[in-house]
Coordinates of N, CA and C in Angstrom, one line a residue:
M1320 N 0.9 -1.2 0.0 CA 0.0 0.0 0.0 C 0.9 1.2 0.0
S1321 N 0.6 2.2 -0.9 CA 1.5 3.4 -1.0 C 0.8 4.5 -0.2
N1322 N 1.6 5.4 0.3 CA 1.2 6.6 1.1 C 1.2 7.8 0.2
K1323 N 0.2 8.7 0.5 CA 0.2 10.0 -0.1 C 0.0 11.0 1.1
T1324 N 0.7 12.1 1.2 CA 0.5 13.0 2.3 C 0.1 14.4 1.7
F1325 N -0.9 14.9 2.3 CA -1.4 16.3 1.9 C -1.5 17.1 3.2
D1326 N -1.1 18.4 3.0 CA -1.3 19.4 4.1 C -2.7 19.9 4.0
L1327 N -3.3 20.0 5.2 CA -4.7 20.5 5.3 C -4.9 21.8 4.6
K1328 N -4.0 22.7 4.8 CA -4.1 24.1 4.3 C -3.9 24.1 2.7
Q1329 N -3.3 23.1 2.2 CA -3.0 23.1 0.8 C -3.6 21.9 0.1
L1330 N -4.7 21.4 0.6 CA -5.3 20.2 0.0 C -5.8 20.5 -1.4
P1331 N -5.1 19.9 -2.4 CA -5.4 20.2 -3.8 C -6.5 19.5 -4.4
I1332 N -7.0 18.4 -3.7 CA -8.0 17.6 -4.4 C -9.3 17.5 -3.6
S1333 N -10.4 17.1 -4.2 CA -11.6 17.0 -3.5 C -11.7 15.6 -2.7
I1334 N -12.7 15.5 -1.9 CA -12.9 14.3 -1.1 C -13.2 13.1 -2.0
T1335 N -13.9 13.4 -3.1 CA -14.1 12.3 -4.0 C -12.8 11.7 -4.6
E1336 N -11.9 12.6 -4.9 CA -10.6 12.1 -5.4 C -9.8 11.4 -4.3
L1337 N -10.0 11.8 -3.1 CA -9.3 11.1 -2.0 C -9.9 9.7 -1.8
L1338 N -11.2 9.6 -1.9 CA -11.8 8.3 -1.7 C -11.5 7.4 -2.9
Y1339 N -11.4 7.9 -4.1 CA -11.0 7.1 -5.2 C -9.5 6.6 -5.0
S1340 N -8.7 7.5 -4.5 CA -7.3 7.0 -4.2 C -7.2 5.9 -3.2
I1341 N -8.1 6.0 -2.2 CA -8.1 5.0 -1.2 C -8.6 3.6 -1.8
Q1342 N -9.5 3.7 -2.7 CA -10.0 2.5 -3.3 C -8.9 1.8 -4.2
N1343 N -8.0 2.6 -4.6 CA -6.8 2.0 -5.3 C -5.7 1.6 -4.4
E1344 N -6.1 1.2 -3.2 CA -5.1 0.7 -2.2 C -4.0 1.7 -1.8
Q1345 N -4.4 2.9 -1.8 CA -3.4 3.9 -1.3 C -3.9 4.4 0.1
E1346 N -3.0 4.8 0.9 CA -3.3 5.4 2.2 C -3.0 6.9 2.1
I1347 N -4.0 7.7 2.6 CA -3.9 9.1 2.6 C -3.6 9.6 4.0
V1348 N -2.6 10.4 4.2 CA -2.3 11.1 5.5 C -2.5 12.6 5.3
I1349 N -3.3 13.1 6.1 CA -3.6 14.6 6.1 C -2.8 15.2 7.3
T1350 N -2.1 16.2 7.0 CA -1.3 16.9 8.0 C -1.7 18.3 8.2
N1351 N -1.4 18.9 9.3 CA -1.6 20.3 9.6 C -0.2 20.8 10.1
D1352 N 0.4 21.6 9.3 CA 1.8 22.1 9.7 C 2.7 20.9 9.9
N1353 N 2.7 19.9 9.0 CA 3.6 18.8 9.1 C 3.3 17.8 10.3
I1354 N 2.2 18.0 11.0 CA 1.8 17.1 12.1 C 0.6 16.3 11.6
P1355 N 0.7 15.0 11.5 CA -0.4 14.1 11.0 C -1.6 14.3 11.9
V1356 N -2.8 14.6 11.2 CA -4.0 14.7 12.0 C -5.1 13.7 11.6
A1357 N -4.9 13.1 10.4 CA -5.9 12.1 9.9 C -5.2 11.1 9.0
R1358 N -5.7 9.9 9.0 CA -5.3 8.9 8.0 C -6.5 8.3 7.4
L1359 N -6.6 8.2 6.1 CA -7.7 7.6 5.4 C -7.2 6.3 4.8
T1360 N -7.8 5.2 5.2 CA -7.5 3.9 4.6 C -8.7 3.2 4.2
L1361 N -8.5 2.2 3.4 CA -9.6 1.3 2.9 C -10.0 0.4 4.1
L1362 N -11.3 0.3 4.3 CA -11.8 -0.6 5.4 C -11.7 -2.1 4.8
N1363 N -11.5 -3.0 5.7 CA -11.6 -4.4 5.3 C -13.0 -4.8 5.0
P1364 N -13.2 -5.7 4.1 CA -14.6 -6.2 3.8 C -15.3 -6.6 5.0
V1365 N -16.6 -6.5 5.0 CA -17.4 -6.8 6.2 C -17.1 -8.3 6.7
A1366 N -16.9 -9.2 5.8 CA -16.7 -10.6 6.2 C -15.5 -10.7 7.1
E1367 N -14.5 -9.9 6.9 CA -13.2 -10.0 7.6 C -13.3 -9.3 8.9
T1368 N -14.3 -8.4 9.1 CA -14.3 -7.5 10.3 C -15.4 -8.0 11.3
K1369 N -16.1 -9.1 11.1 CA -17.1 -9.5 12.0 C -16.5 -9.8 13.3
L1370 N -17.2 -9.4 14.3 CA -16.8 -9.7 15.7 C -17.1 -11.2 16.0
P1371 N -16.4 -11.8 16.9 CA -16.7 -13.2 17.3 C -18.1 -13.2 17.9
L1372 N -18.8 -14.3 17.6 CA -20.1 -14.4 18.2 C -20.0 -14.7 19.7
E1373 N -20.8 -14.1 20.5 CA -20.8 -14.3 21.9 C -21.9 -15.4 22.2
K1374 N -21.7 -16.1 23.2 CA -22.6 -17.2 23.6 C -24.0 -16.5 24.0
T1375 N -25.0 -17.1 23.5 CA -26.4 -16.7 23.8 C -26.7 -17.0 25.2
P1376 N -27.2 -16.0 26.0 CA -27.6 -16.3 27.4 C -28.7 -17.4 27.4
Q1377 N -28.6 -18.3 28.3 CA -29.5 -19.4 28.5 C -30.5 -19.1 29.6
P1378 N -31.8 -19.2 29.4 CA -32.7 -18.9 30.5 C -32.6 -20.0 31.6
G1379 N -32.7 -19.5 32.8 CA -32.7 -20.4 34.0 C -31.3 -20.7 34.5
L1380 N -30.3 -20.1 34.0 CA -29.0 -20.4 34.5 C -28.8 -19.9 36.0
N1381 N -29.4 -18.7 36.3 CA -29.2 -18.2 37.6 C -30.5 -18.2 38.4
L1382 N -31.3 -19.3 38.2 CA -32.5 -19.4 38.9 C -32.4 -19.3 40.4
G1383 N -33.2 -18.4 41.0 CA -33.2 -18.3 42.4 C -32.1 -17.3 43.0
S1384 N -31.3 -16.7 42.1 CA -30.2 -15.9 42.6 C -30.8 -14.5 42.9
M1385 N -32.0 -14.2 42.5 CA -32.6 -12.9 42.7 C -33.9 -13.1 43.4
V1386 N -34.1 -12.4 44.5 CA -35.4 -12.5 45.2 C -36.1 -11.1 45.3
M1387 N -37.4 -11.1 45.0 CA -38.1 -9.9 45.1 C -39.0 -9.8 46.3
S1388 N -39.0 -8.7 46.9 CA -39.8 -8.6 48.2 C -41.3 -8.7 47.8
D1389 N -42.1 -9.3 48.8 CA -43.5 -9.5 48.6 C -44.3 -8.2 48.5
D1390 N -43.8 -7.1 49.1 CA -44.5 -5.8 49.0 C -44.0 -4.9 47.9
F1391 N -43.3 -5.5 46.9 CA -42.7 -4.7 45.8 C -43.9 -4.3 44.9
D1392 N -44.0 -3.0 44.6 CA -45.1 -2.4 43.8 C -44.6 -2.1 42.5

């Protein structure tokens, strides 16, 4: 992946062109007075970024662990 760096004050291209560059496997770094303030990169496809599935809670696992007062309104 190649890098391109642009200064915020002298950004010569539009956001559309920046996004097109990202789709071509380029990373864009935007600086402000030579200090990096943003990095635009291509996101991984959704299939690669799925979070691991958590176990589904099972009803009745903590049966009796909570008691409610008889006068609860």
